[in-house]
Tab-separated table of C-alpha atoms in Angstrom:
chain	number	residue	atom	x	y	z
A	1	UNK	CA	56.447	-4.934	0.672
A	2	UNK	CA	59.554	-6.425	2.248
A	3	UNK	CA	58.454	-10.020	1.452
A	4	UNK	CA	57.528	-9.263	-2.179
A	5	UNK	CA	60.549	-7.207	-3.192
A	6	UNK	CA	64.211	-8.107	-3.481
A	7	UNK	CA	66.229	-4.932	-3.472
A	8	UNK	CA	69.454	-4.569	-5.427
A	9	UNK	CA	71.479	-3.686	-2.365
A	10	UNK	CA	74.753	-3.253	-4.261
A	11	UNK	CA	73.188	-0.717	-6.631
A	12	UNK	CA	71.493	1.194	-3.804
A	13	UNK	CA	74.742	1.352	-1.868
A	14	UNK	CA	76.744	2.496	-4.900
A	15	UNK	CA	74.457	5.408	-5.771
A	16	UNK	CA	73.993	6.336	-2.098
A	17	UNK	CA	77.737	6.338	-1.409
A	18	UNK	CA	78.417	8.375	-4.538
A	19	UNK	CA	75.873	10.998	-3.491
A	20	UNK	CA	77.185	10.844	0.073
A	21	UNK	CA	80.607	11.963	-1.195
A	22	UNK	CA	78.930	15.381	-1.246
A	23	UNK	CA	78.410	14.989	2.483
A	24	UNK	CA	82.033	13.870	2.901
A	25	UNK	CA	83.286	16.988	1.119
A	26	UNK	CA	80.979	19.172	3.178
A	27	UNK	CA	82.452	17.638	6.342
A	28	UNK	CA	86.029	18.209	5.201
A	29	UNK	CA	85.436	21.764	3.990
A	30	UNK	CA	83.353	22.553	7.066
A	31	UNK	CA	86.069	21.598	9.562
A	32	UNK	CA	89.412	22.094	7.798
A	33	UNK	CA	89.209	25.785	8.703
A	34	UNK	CA	89.438	24.982	12.430
A	35	UNK	CA	92.809	23.239	12.139
A	36	UNK	CA	94.169	25.758	9.642
A	37	UNK	CA	93.113	28.729	11.798
A	38	UNK	CA	96.212	28.818	14.088
A	39	UNK	CA	98.426	29.036	10.975
A	40	UNK	CA	96.661	31.232	8.404
A	41	UNK	CA	95.787	33.925	10.967
A	42	UNK	CA	99.473	34.748	11.651
A	43	UNK	CA	100.201	34.593	7.895
A	44	UNK	CA	97.492	37.166	7.114
A	45	UNK	CA	98.112	39.034	10.424
A	46	UNK	CA	94.517	38.534	11.621
A	47	UNK	CA	94.313	39.876	15.178
A	48	UNK	CA	90.906	41.446	15.899
A	49	UNK	CA	87.770	39.400	16.750
A	50	UNK	CA	85.699	40.576	13.774
A	51	UNK	CA	88.371	39.542	11.245
A	52	UNK	CA	88.817	36.222	13.059
A	53	UNK	CA	85.070	35.657	12.832
A	54	UNK	CA	85.031	36.563	9.139
A	55	UNK	CA	87.884	34.213	8.243
A	56	UNK	CA	86.170	31.344	10.023
A	57	UNK	CA	82.664	32.050	8.742
A	58	UNK	CA	83.103	33.503	5.222
A	59	UNK	CA	82.391	30.107	3.620
A	60	UNK	CA	78.956	30.211	5.226
A	61	UNK	CA	77.991	33.142	2.986
A	62	UNK	CA	78.525	30.769	0.069
A	63	UNK	CA	76.501	28.120	1.878
A	64	UNK	CA	73.548	30.504	2.112
A	65	UNK	CA	73.849	31.336	-1.591
A	66	UNK	CA	74.028	27.615	-2.442
A	67	UNK	CA	70.923	26.867	-0.413
A	68	UNK	CA	69.123	29.776	-2.101
A	69	UNK	CA	70.067	28.446	-5.547
A	70	UNK	CA	68.555	25.103	-4.577
A	71	UNK	CA	65.269	26.785	-3.641
A	72	UNK	CA	64.779	27.902	-7.232
A	73	UNK	CA	66.672	25.268	-9.224
A	74	UNK	CA	66.569	21.891	-7.457
A	75	UNK	CA	63.004	21.196	-8.616
A	76	UNK	CA	63.665	22.703	-12.051
A	77	UNK	CA	67.051	21.186	-12.961
A	78	UNK	CA	66.970	18.110	-10.759
A	79	UNK	CA	69.274	16.847	-8.038
A	80	UNK	CA	72.001	15.327	-10.224
A	81	UNK	CA	73.035	18.398	-12.259
A	82	UNK	CA	73.414	20.569	-9.175
A	83	UNK	CA	75.447	17.912	-7.356
A	84	UNK	CA	77.795	17.709	-10.365
A	85	UNK	CA	78.143	21.500	-10.223
A	86	UNK	CA	78.951	21.333	-6.506
A	87	UNK	CA	81.737	18.819	-7.242
A	88	UNK	CA	83.300	21.301	-9.664
A	89	UNK	CA	83.053	24.115	-7.104
A	90	UNK	CA	84.615	21.975	-4.352
A	91	UNK	CA	87.569	21.278	-6.677
A	92	UNK	CA	88.007	24.937	-7.602
A	93	UNK	CA	87.800	26.056	-3.980
A	94	UNK	CA	90.403	23.559	-2.767
A	95	UNK	CA	93.041	24.808	-5.218
A	96	UNK	CA	92.081	28.484	-4.990
A	97	UNK	CA	92.157	28.651	-1.184
A	98	UNK	CA	95.489	26.832	-1.056
A	99	UNK	CA	97.049	29.333	-3.486
A	100	UNK	CA	95.553	32.514	-1.977
A	101	UNK	CA	98.119	35.251	-1.350
A	102	UNK	CA	95.778	37.786	0.266
A	103	UNK	CA	93.050	37.525	2.893
A	104	UNK	CA	90.551	38.780	0.301
A	105	UNK	CA	91.260	35.919	-2.130
A	106	UNK	CA	91.363	33.453	0.745
A	107	UNK	CA	87.801	34.396	1.675
A	108	UNK	CA	86.691	34.528	-1.962
A	109	UNK	CA	87.616	30.882	-2.516
A	110	UNK	CA	86.203	29.929	0.874
A	111	UNK	CA	82.890	31.412	-0.297
A	112	UNK	CA	83.154	29.362	-3.532
A	113	UNK	CA	83.620	26.260	-1.377
A	114	UNK	CA	80.688	27.353	0.757
A	115	UNK	CA	78.517	27.529	-2.353
A	116	UNK	CA	79.382	23.884	-3.012
A	117	UNK	CA	78.713	23.008	0.627
A	118	UNK	CA	75.290	24.641	0.529
A	119	UNK	CA	74.288	22.628	-2.542
A	120	UNK	CA	75.764	19.312	-1.399
A	121	UNK	CA	74.438	19.324	2.154
A	122	UNK	CA	70.997	20.208	0.835
A	123	UNK	CA	70.740	17.798	-2.102
A	124	UNK	CA	72.844	14.770	-1.127
A	125	UNK	CA	70.442	13.619	1.638
A	126	UNK	CA	67.408	14.597	-0.462
A	127	UNK	CA	68.683	12.578	-3.424
A	128	UNK	CA	69.353	9.538	-1.220
A	129	UNK	CA	65.954	9.820	0.499
A	130	UNK	CA	64.156	9.863	-2.859
A	131	UNK	CA	65.893	6.678	-4.043
A	132	UNK	CA	66.117	4.616	-0.839
A	133	UNK	CA	63.477	1.964	0.067
A	134	UNK	CA	61.053	3.333	2.716
A	135	UNK	CA	61.958	0.868	5.467
A	136	UNK	CA	65.683	1.641	5.093
A	137	UNK	CA	65.479	5.324	4.257
A	138	UNK	CA	66.528	6.574	7.696
A	139	UNK	CA	69.625	4.389	7.606
A	140	UNK	CA	70.645	5.391	4.074
A	141	UNK	CA	70.143	9.121	4.706
A	142	UNK	CA	72.184	8.719	7.888
A	143	UNK	CA	74.957	7.191	5.773
A	144	UNK	CA	75.305	10.671	4.287
A	145	UNK	CA	75.813	12.041	7.794
A	146	UNK	CA	78.367	9.295	8.466
A	147	UNK	CA	80.270	10.479	5.405
A	148	UNK	CA	80.037	14.054	6.724
A	149	UNK	CA	81.648	12.913	9.960
A	150	UNK	CA	84.300	10.881	8.133
A	151	UNK	CA	85.086	14.044	6.166
A	152	UNK	CA	85.330	15.911	9.468
A	153	UNK	CA	87.684	13.288	10.905
A	154	UNK	CA	89.860	13.152	7.786
A	155	UNK	CA	90.223	16.946	7.779
A	156	UNK	CA	91.291	16.841	11.420
A	157	UNK	CA	93.778	14.011	10.817
A	158	UNK	CA	95.218	15.806	7.776
A	159	UNK	CA	95.502	19.047	9.773
A	160	UNK	CA	97.160	17.242	12.677
A	161	UNK	CA	99.673	15.364	10.515
A	162	UNK	CA	100.608	18.457	8.520
A	163	UNK	CA	101.052	20.415	11.758
A	164	UNK	CA	103.647	17.835	12.849
A	165	UNK	CA	105.855	18.313	9.770
A	166	UNK	CA	107.473	21.493	11.073
A	167	UNK	CA	109.765	19.981	13.738
A	168	UNK	CA	111.412	23.331	14.468
A	169	UNK	CA	108.176	24.975	15.633
A	170	UNK	CA	108.125	25.241	19.458
A	171	UNK	CA	104.997	24.247	21.408
A	172	UNK	CA	104.685	27.759	22.826
A	173	UNK	CA	105.265	29.553	19.511
A	174	UNK	CA	104.163	33.172	19.517
A	175	UNK	CA	102.027	34.819	16.826
A	176	UNK	CA	105.139	36.341	15.241
A	177	UNK	CA	107.065	33.044	15.318
A	178	UNK	CA	104.137	31.229	13.679
A	179	UNK	CA	103.895	33.859	10.933
A	180	UNK	CA	107.561	33.411	10.023
A	181	UNK	CA	107.576	29.594	10.257
A	182	UNK	CA	107.052	26.953	7.555
A	183	UNK	CA	103.696	26.125	9.181
A	184	UNK	CA	102.528	29.727	8.981
A	185	UNK	CA	103.550	30.044	5.342
A	186	UNK	CA	102.652	26.628	3.922
A	187	UNK	CA	100.978	24.172	6.335
A	188	UNK	CA	97.485	25.676	6.019
A	189	UNK	CA	97.808	25.636	2.204
A	190	UNK	CA	98.336	21.869	2.147
A	191	UNK	CA	95.380	21.417	4.508
A	192	UNK	CA	93.031	23.018	1.960
A	193	UNK	CA	94.707	21.537	-1.140
A	194	UNK	CA	94.223	17.959	0.100
A	195	UNK	CA	90.483	18.292	-0.556
A	196	UNK	CA	90.985	18.447	-4.331
A	197	UNK	CA	91.362	14.657	-4.746
A	198	UNK	CA	87.968	13.593	-3.271
A	199	UNK	CA	86.309	16.705	-4.759
A	200	UNK	CA	87.345	15.851	-8.306
A	201	UNK	CA	86.378	12.187	-7.725
A	202	UNK	CA	82.882	13.274	-6.656
A	203	UNK	CA	82.598	15.525	-9.722
A	204	UNK	CA	83.404	12.593	-12.057
A	205	UNK	CA	81.334	9.895	-10.324
A	206	UNK	CA	78.147	11.978	-10.203
A	207	UNK	CA	77.943	11.737	-14.011
A	208	UNK	CA	77.335	7.985	-13.651
A	209	UNK	CA	74.433	7.915	-11.152
A	210	UNK	CA	70.741	8.200	-12.146
A	211	UNK	CA	68.501	11.180	-11.539
A	212	UNK	CA	65.978	10.935	-8.681
A	213	UNK	CA	63.016	8.797	-9.786
A	214	UNK	CA	60.565	11.072	-8.002
A	215	UNK	CA	61.962	14.108	-9.796
A	216	UNK	CA	61.746	12.260	-13.139
A	217	UNK	CA	58.067	11.391	-12.582
A	218	UNK	CA	57.353	14.965	-11.537
A	219	UNK	CA	58.862	16.100	-14.841
A	220	UNK	CA	56.926	13.624	-17.026
A	221	UNK	CA	59.902	11.311	-17.569
A	222	UNK	CA	58.087	8.262	-16.273
A	223	UNK	CA	59.920	5.726	-18.433
A	224	UNK	CA	63.302	6.876	-17.151
A	225	UNK	CA	61.997	6.763	-13.600
A	226	UNK	CA	60.697	3.237	-14.137
A	227	UNK	CA	64.123	2.083	-15.335
A	228	UNK	CA	65.783	3.532	-12.242
A	229	UNK	CA	63.256	1.909	-9.896
A	230	UNK	CA	63.559	-1.435	-11.694
A	231	UNK	CA	67.272	-1.436	-10.997
A	232	UNK	CA	66.557	-0.739	-7.340
A	233	UNK	CA	63.790	-3.260	-6.648
A	234	UNK	CA	62.512	-4.938	-9.830
A	235	UNK	CA	59.332	-4.587	-11.889
A	236	UNK	CA	56.813	-4.850	-9.031
A	237	UNK	CA	58.627	-2.274	-6.926
A	238	UNK	CA	58.868	0.071	-9.909
A	239	UNK	CA	55.148	-0.261	-10.638
A	240	UNK	CA	53.889	0.400	-7.118
A	241	UNK	CA	56.410	3.210	-6.580
A	242	UNK	CA	55.399	4.976	-9.794
A	243	UNK	CA	51.736	4.718	-8.808
A	244	UNK	CA	52.398	6.092	-5.310
A	245	UNK	CA	54.421	8.998	-6.688
A	246	UNK	CA	51.749	9.842	-9.267
A	247	UNK	CA	49.069	9.873	-6.583
A	248	UNK	CA	50.911	12.561	-4.647
A	249	UNK	CA	51.766	14.829	-7.570
A	250	UNK	CA	49.275	17.136	-9.248
A	251	UNK	CA	48.605	16.338	-12.902
A	252	UNK	CA	49.187	19.908	-14.010
A	253	UNK	CA	52.323	22.041	-13.895
A	254	UNK	CA	54.331	18.944	-13.047
A	255	UNK	CA	57.679	20.456	-13.898
A	256	UNK	CA	57.056	23.772	-12.168
A	257	UNK	CA	57.119	24.679	-8.517
A	258	UNK	CA	54.188	26.842	-7.493
A	259	UNK	CA	55.771	28.840	-4.678
A	260	UNK	CA	52.304	29.899	-3.484
A	261	UNK	CA	51.961	26.334	-2.208
A	262	UNK	CA	54.662	27.166	0.342
A	263	UNK	CA	52.083	29.489	1.934
A	264	UNK	CA	49.582	26.677	2.381
A	265	UNK	CA	48.698	26.445	6.079
A	266	UNK	CA	49.697	22.792	6.319
A	267	UNK	CA	52.986	23.357	4.480
A	268	UNK	CA	53.788	26.391	6.638
A	269	UNK	CA	53.362	24.244	9.741
A	270	UNK	CA	56.044	21.820	8.600
A	271	UNK	CA	58.189	24.582	7.145
A	272	UNK	CA	58.231	26.120	10.626
A	273	UNK	CA	59.341	22.767	12.079
A	274	UNK	CA	62.111	22.482	9.490
A	275	UNK	CA	63.359	26.050	10.001
A	276	UNK	CA	63.225	25.743	13.794
A	277	UNK	CA	65.129	22.447	13.733
A	278	UNK	CA	67.724	23.950	11.365
A	279	UNK	CA	68.362	26.909	13.689
A	280	UNK	CA	68.363	24.643	16.729
A	281	UNK	CA	71.005	22.361	15.214
A	282	UNK	CA	73.281	25.382	14.780
A	283	UNK	CA	72.500	27.440	17.871
A	284	UNK	CA	72.916	24.393	20.079
A	285	UNK	CA	76.560	25.481	19.990
A	286	UNK	CA	78.496	22.416	18.861
A	287	UNK	CA	79.764	24.165	15.737
A	288	UNK	CA	81.514	26.641	18.017
A	289	UNK	CA	83.321	23.665	19.571
A	290	UNK	CA	84.262	22.438	16.086
A	291	UNK	CA	85.317	25.779	14.571
A	292	UNK	CA	86.962	27.183	17.691
A	293	UNK	CA	88.262	23.976	19.281
A	294	UNK	CA	91.799	25.369	19.273
A	295	UNK	CA	90.684	28.424	21.284
A	296	UNK	CA	88.635	26.306	23.700
A	297	UNK	CA	91.478	23.886	24.415
A	298	UNK	CA	93.982	26.744	24.651
A	299	UNK	CA	91.754	28.355	27.279
A	300	UNK	CA	91.727	24.970	29.052
A	301	UNK	CA	95.532	24.980	29.203
A	302	UNK	CA	96.662	22.845	26.232
A	303	UNK	CA	99.626	23.480	23.911
A	304	UNK	CA	99.299	23.807	20.117
A	305	UNK	CA	100.235	20.182	19.370
A	306	UNK	CA	97.995	18.900	22.163
A	307	UNK	CA	95.135	21.000	20.766
A	308	UNK	CA	95.558	19.483	17.285
A	309	UNK	CA	95.438	15.952	18.740
A	310	UNK	CA	92.379	16.757	20.869
A	311	UNK	CA	90.626	18.018	17.729
A	312	UNK	CA	91.283	14.637	16.057
A	313	UNK	CA	89.752	12.885	19.069
A	314	UNK	CA	86.619	15.052	18.639
A	315	UNK	CA	86.363	13.952	14.999
A	316	UNK	CA	86.741	10.282	15.987
A	317	UNK	CA	83.892	10.589	18.474
A	318	UNK	CA	81.718	12.232	15.808
A	319	UNK	CA	82.284	9.353	13.378
A	320	UNK	CA	81.646	6.615	15.939
A	321	UNK	CA	78.513	8.370	17.194
A	322	UNK	CA	76.846	8.243	13.781
A	323	UNK	CA	76.857	4.434	13.964
A	324	UNK	CA	74.512	4.801	16.946
A	325	UNK	CA	72.126	6.726	14.686
A	326	UNK	CA	72.374	4.121	11.919
A	327	UNK	CA	71.461	1.365	14.381
A	328	UNK	CA	68.654	3.255	16.147
A	329	UNK	CA	67.011	5.765	13.782
A	330	UNK	CA	64.643	3.268	12.155
A	331	UNK	CA	64.048	1.441	15.451
A	332	UNK	CA	63.410	4.211	17.986
A	333	UNK	CA	62.416	6.948	15.564
A	334	UNK	CA	63.501	10.500	14.953
A	335	UNK	CA	61.651	12.346	17.707
A	336	UNK	CA	62.820	10.235	20.633
A	337	UNK	CA	66.463	10.576	19.619
A	338	UNK	CA	66.163	14.347	19.153
A	339	UNK	CA	64.638	14.748	22.615
A	340	UNK	CA	67.440	12.645	24.096
A	341	UNK	CA	70.052	14.790	22.353
A	342	UNK	CA	68.713	18.210	23.338
A	343	UNK	CA	68.158	17.247	26.981
A	344	UNK	CA	71.598	15.632	27.352
A	345	UNK	CA	73.374	18.558	25.707
A	346	UNK	CA	71.594	21.040	27.985
A	347	UNK	CA	72.877	19.191	31.059
A	348	UNK	CA	76.423	18.918	29.663
A	349	UNK	CA	76.569	22.631	28.879
A	350	UNK	CA	75.794	23.385	32.506
A	351	UNK	CA	78.856	21.380	33.579
A	352	UNK	CA	81.097	22.775	30.816
A	353	UNK	CA	80.165	26.278	31.946
A	354	UNK	CA	80.908	25.359	35.553
A	355	UNK	CA	84.406	24.103	34.694
A	356	UNK	CA	85.227	27.457	33.103
A	357	UNK	CA	83.531	29.386	35.909
A	358	UNK	CA	85.624	27.619	38.553
A	359	UNK	CA	88.681	27.493	36.224
A	360	UNK	CA	88.862	23.708	36.264
A	361	UNK	CA	90.540	23.086	32.901
A	362	UNK	CA	92.462	20.143	31.495
A	363	UNK	CA	91.098	16.639	31.064
A	364	UNK	CA	87.663	17.398	32.584
A	365	UNK	CA	86.957	19.897	29.795
A	366	UNK	CA	87.975	17.363	27.157
A	367	UNK	CA	85.665	14.681	28.578
A	368	UNK	CA	82.660	16.997	28.806
A	369	UNK	CA	83.248	18.383	25.311
A	370	UNK	CA	83.551	14.865	23.888
A	371	UNK	CA	80.321	13.770	25.599
A	372	UNK	CA	78.528	16.820	24.235
A	373	UNK	CA	79.847	16.197	20.720
A	374	UNK	CA	78.764	12.558	20.972
A	375	UNK	CA	75.121	13.379	21.791
A	376	UNK	CA	75.025	16.024	19.057
A	377	UNK	CA	76.563	13.694	16.489
A	378	UNK	CA	73.996	10.908	16.775
A	379	UNK	CA	70.939	13.141	17.264
A	380	UNK	CA	70.770	16.739	16.006
A	381	UNK	CA	73.540	16.458	13.414
A	382	UNK	CA	72.135	13.609	11.265
A	383	UNK	CA	68.445	13.762	12.163
A	384	UNK	CA	67.928	17.310	10.905
A	385	UNK	CA	68.531	16.028	7.368
A	386	UNK	CA	66.504	12.856	7.856
A	387	UNK	CA	63.490	14.878	9.047
A	388	UNK	CA	63.866	17.550	6.346
A	389	UNK	CA	64.021	14.916	3.616
A	390	UNK	CA	60.726	13.404	4.841
A	391	UNK	CA	58.234	15.996	6.041
A	392	UNK	CA	57.645	18.147	2.938
A	393	UNK	CA	55.188	17.368	0.066
A	394	UNK	CA	56.783	15.891	-3.077
A	395	UNK	CA	55.877	18.773	-5.361
A	396	UNK	CA	57.677	21.426	-3.337
A	397	UNK	CA	60.094	19.186	-1.389
A	398	UNK	CA	63.199	20.562	-3.077
A	399	UNK	CA	62.193	24.193	-2.542
A	400	UNK	CA	60.952	23.670	1.031
A	401	UNK	CA	64.035	21.706	2.034
A	402	UNK	CA	66.218	24.401	0.479
A	403	UNK	CA	64.479	27.075	2.581
A	404	UNK	CA	65.144	25.038	5.720
A	405	UNK	CA	68.736	24.504	4.566
A	406	UNK	CA	69.084	28.265	4.073
A	407	UNK	CA	67.897	28.728	7.661
A	408	UNK	CA	70.556	26.191	8.689
A	409	UNK	CA	73.285	28.296	7.070
A	410	UNK	CA	71.953	31.578	8.433
A	411	UNK	CA	72.053	29.994	11.890
A	412	UNK	CA	75.564	28.661	11.267
A	413	UNK	CA	76.881	32.016	10.051
A	414	UNK	CA	75.338	34.077	12.859
A	415	UNK	CA	76.681	31.648	15.458
A	416	UNK	CA	80.195	31.383	14.006
A	417	UNK	CA	80.705	35.021	13.060
A	418	UNK	CA	79.421	36.370	16.362
A	419	UNK	CA	81.160	33.890	18.677
A	420	UNK	CA	84.486	35.759	19.136
A	421	UNK	CA	82.638	38.967	20.051
A	422	UNK	CA	80.051	37.207	22.264
A	423	UNK	CA	82.770	35.248	24.022
A	424	UNK	CA	84.648	38.475	24.767
A	425	UNK	CA	81.439	40.030	26.136
A	426	UNK	CA	79.983	37.101	28.113
A	427	UNK	CA	83.026	35.024	28.965
A	428	UNK	CA	83.397	31.277	28.422
A	429	UNK	CA	81.061	30.119	31.204
A	430	UNK	CA	78.081	32.320	30.282
A	431	UNK	CA	78.562	31.492	26.613
A	432	UNK	CA	78.128	27.752	27.248
A	433	UNK	CA	75.209	28.305	29.620
A	434	UNK	CA	73.502	30.266	26.842
A	435	UNK	CA	73.787	27.221	24.549
A	436	UNK	CA	72.346	25.071	27.317
A	437	UNK	CA	69.304	27.347	27.553
A	438	UNK	CA	68.816	27.105	23.774
A	439	UNK	CA	68.835	23.295	24.036
A	440	UNK	CA	66.158	23.449	26.745
A	441	UNK	CA	63.942	25.580	24.487
A	442	UNK	CA	64.595	23.142	21.642
A	443	UNK	CA	63.529	20.168	23.776
A	444	UNK	CA	60.229	21.827	24.701
A	445	UNK	CA	59.325	22.877	21.144
A	446	UNK	CA	60.231	19.516	19.574
A	447	UNK	CA	58.281	17.691	22.266
A	448	UNK	CA	55.181	19.704	21.361
A	449	UNK	CA	55.284	19.955	17.545
A	450	UNK	CA	57.545	17.331	15.935
A	451	UNK	CA	55.727	14.361	14.319
A	452	UNK	CA	57.231	10.863	14.020
A	453	UNK	CA	57.975	9.627	10.468
A	454	UNK	CA	59.836	6.341	10.886
A	455	UNK	CA	58.818	3.373	8.728
A	456	UNK	CA	56.558	5.295	6.319
A	457	UNK	CA	57.084	5.892	2.614
A	458	UNK	CA	57.417	9.520	1.542
A	459	UNK	CA	54.009	9.250	-0.085
A	460	UNK	CA	52.415	7.823	3.080
A	461	UNK	CA	53.939	10.645	5.122
A	462	UNK	CA	52.548	13.202	2.698
A	463	UNK	CA	49.033	11.698	2.831
A	464	UNK	CA	49.134	11.535	6.639
A	465	UNK	CA	50.269	15.144	7.029
A	466	UNK	CA	47.802	16.469	4.435
A	467	UNK	CA	44.963	15.286	6.673
A	468	UNK	CA	46.224	17.262	9.666
């Protein structure tokens, strides 16, 4: 195929980068809360662990709702319409959260943003996977994860720079001093408001990209699909792609998802893999490091301004790590990288726990945390979405991926909401050792059940798995 087809690389990159803006916005919205946390908590007088957990995790309720919407609507309405809707919700959330005057409205608009996050993180990689050439699909889907990490880094840089504006704020500012300061009243508002610009850009640009060719064929819009595929790889590529897609889609009820098919034994097998991987990505614990980085570095002995800078360093490592995935995912495959990530993270959690157990804070903690974030960022973080976009049959791919995405958000919410209480009960050391144990379990299960999908078209993967 590679010798017969000349792909329109510019066109593929343009539509992939536009869709990946959804990933960028997810990354920003996902992480901005961590840098804003030291400032909005004094403003709203948030002092108990349950309220702290709710403020940090309320957006994840919206994420679960967004993923649920995708289960029922992504195969009915298509990928494009829902991504446009998510762009609108991101824009609304950015302004609403920034203007919130009560903790209730703050969480309301965070949930609106979470709804957008749930749709975007689900459909952006799926959309890219359904349009990318098979031999480059892993790389292009990973581009979405790169944009997630760039969004993470930008949120951390914005948070850090805004935190530096208030020159009168002392490094050892108390809760009461923070509440009365410019930072406590306004800094966190600007952190959320900054998201409006890329959110509105995503909303506008999504009107100009095509719908997924596979979704168009599934809905009897073959001519439109052919035009999209011609732009990607020419007439020959369009012809063979249309034929492959048709072979894998039933001739009846093309536009409808038969949810009974989700109970098919073969589909259930891969649905289990997707759900397990989604929970593993969350319960591996790195999101605690991202959401509660300020608390972790404070416990390690850092001041507020030092904490904000350390958080930026974490984001930089996350971005750089994704380039490792881009260079290796289509060479070494998905499974090998996931096994490397889970085993390395398990070992690092042992050492992170030991540093807290023996009260060895400072630079050692930073190095171990950065190493842990690095392994997560080029394995579990991007490869969950690569695997999910590949392993499910075409006809129910949107619904099945949405179920796995819902599991992802349930895992994220339970981890984030419960962390302050669990940390108070177990202590820092035991908390990190618990995440290490989860990574060990993840390594064993993935070693036994995860198939390899690199280098195969989505249709070839479906045929291969249907014979299992």
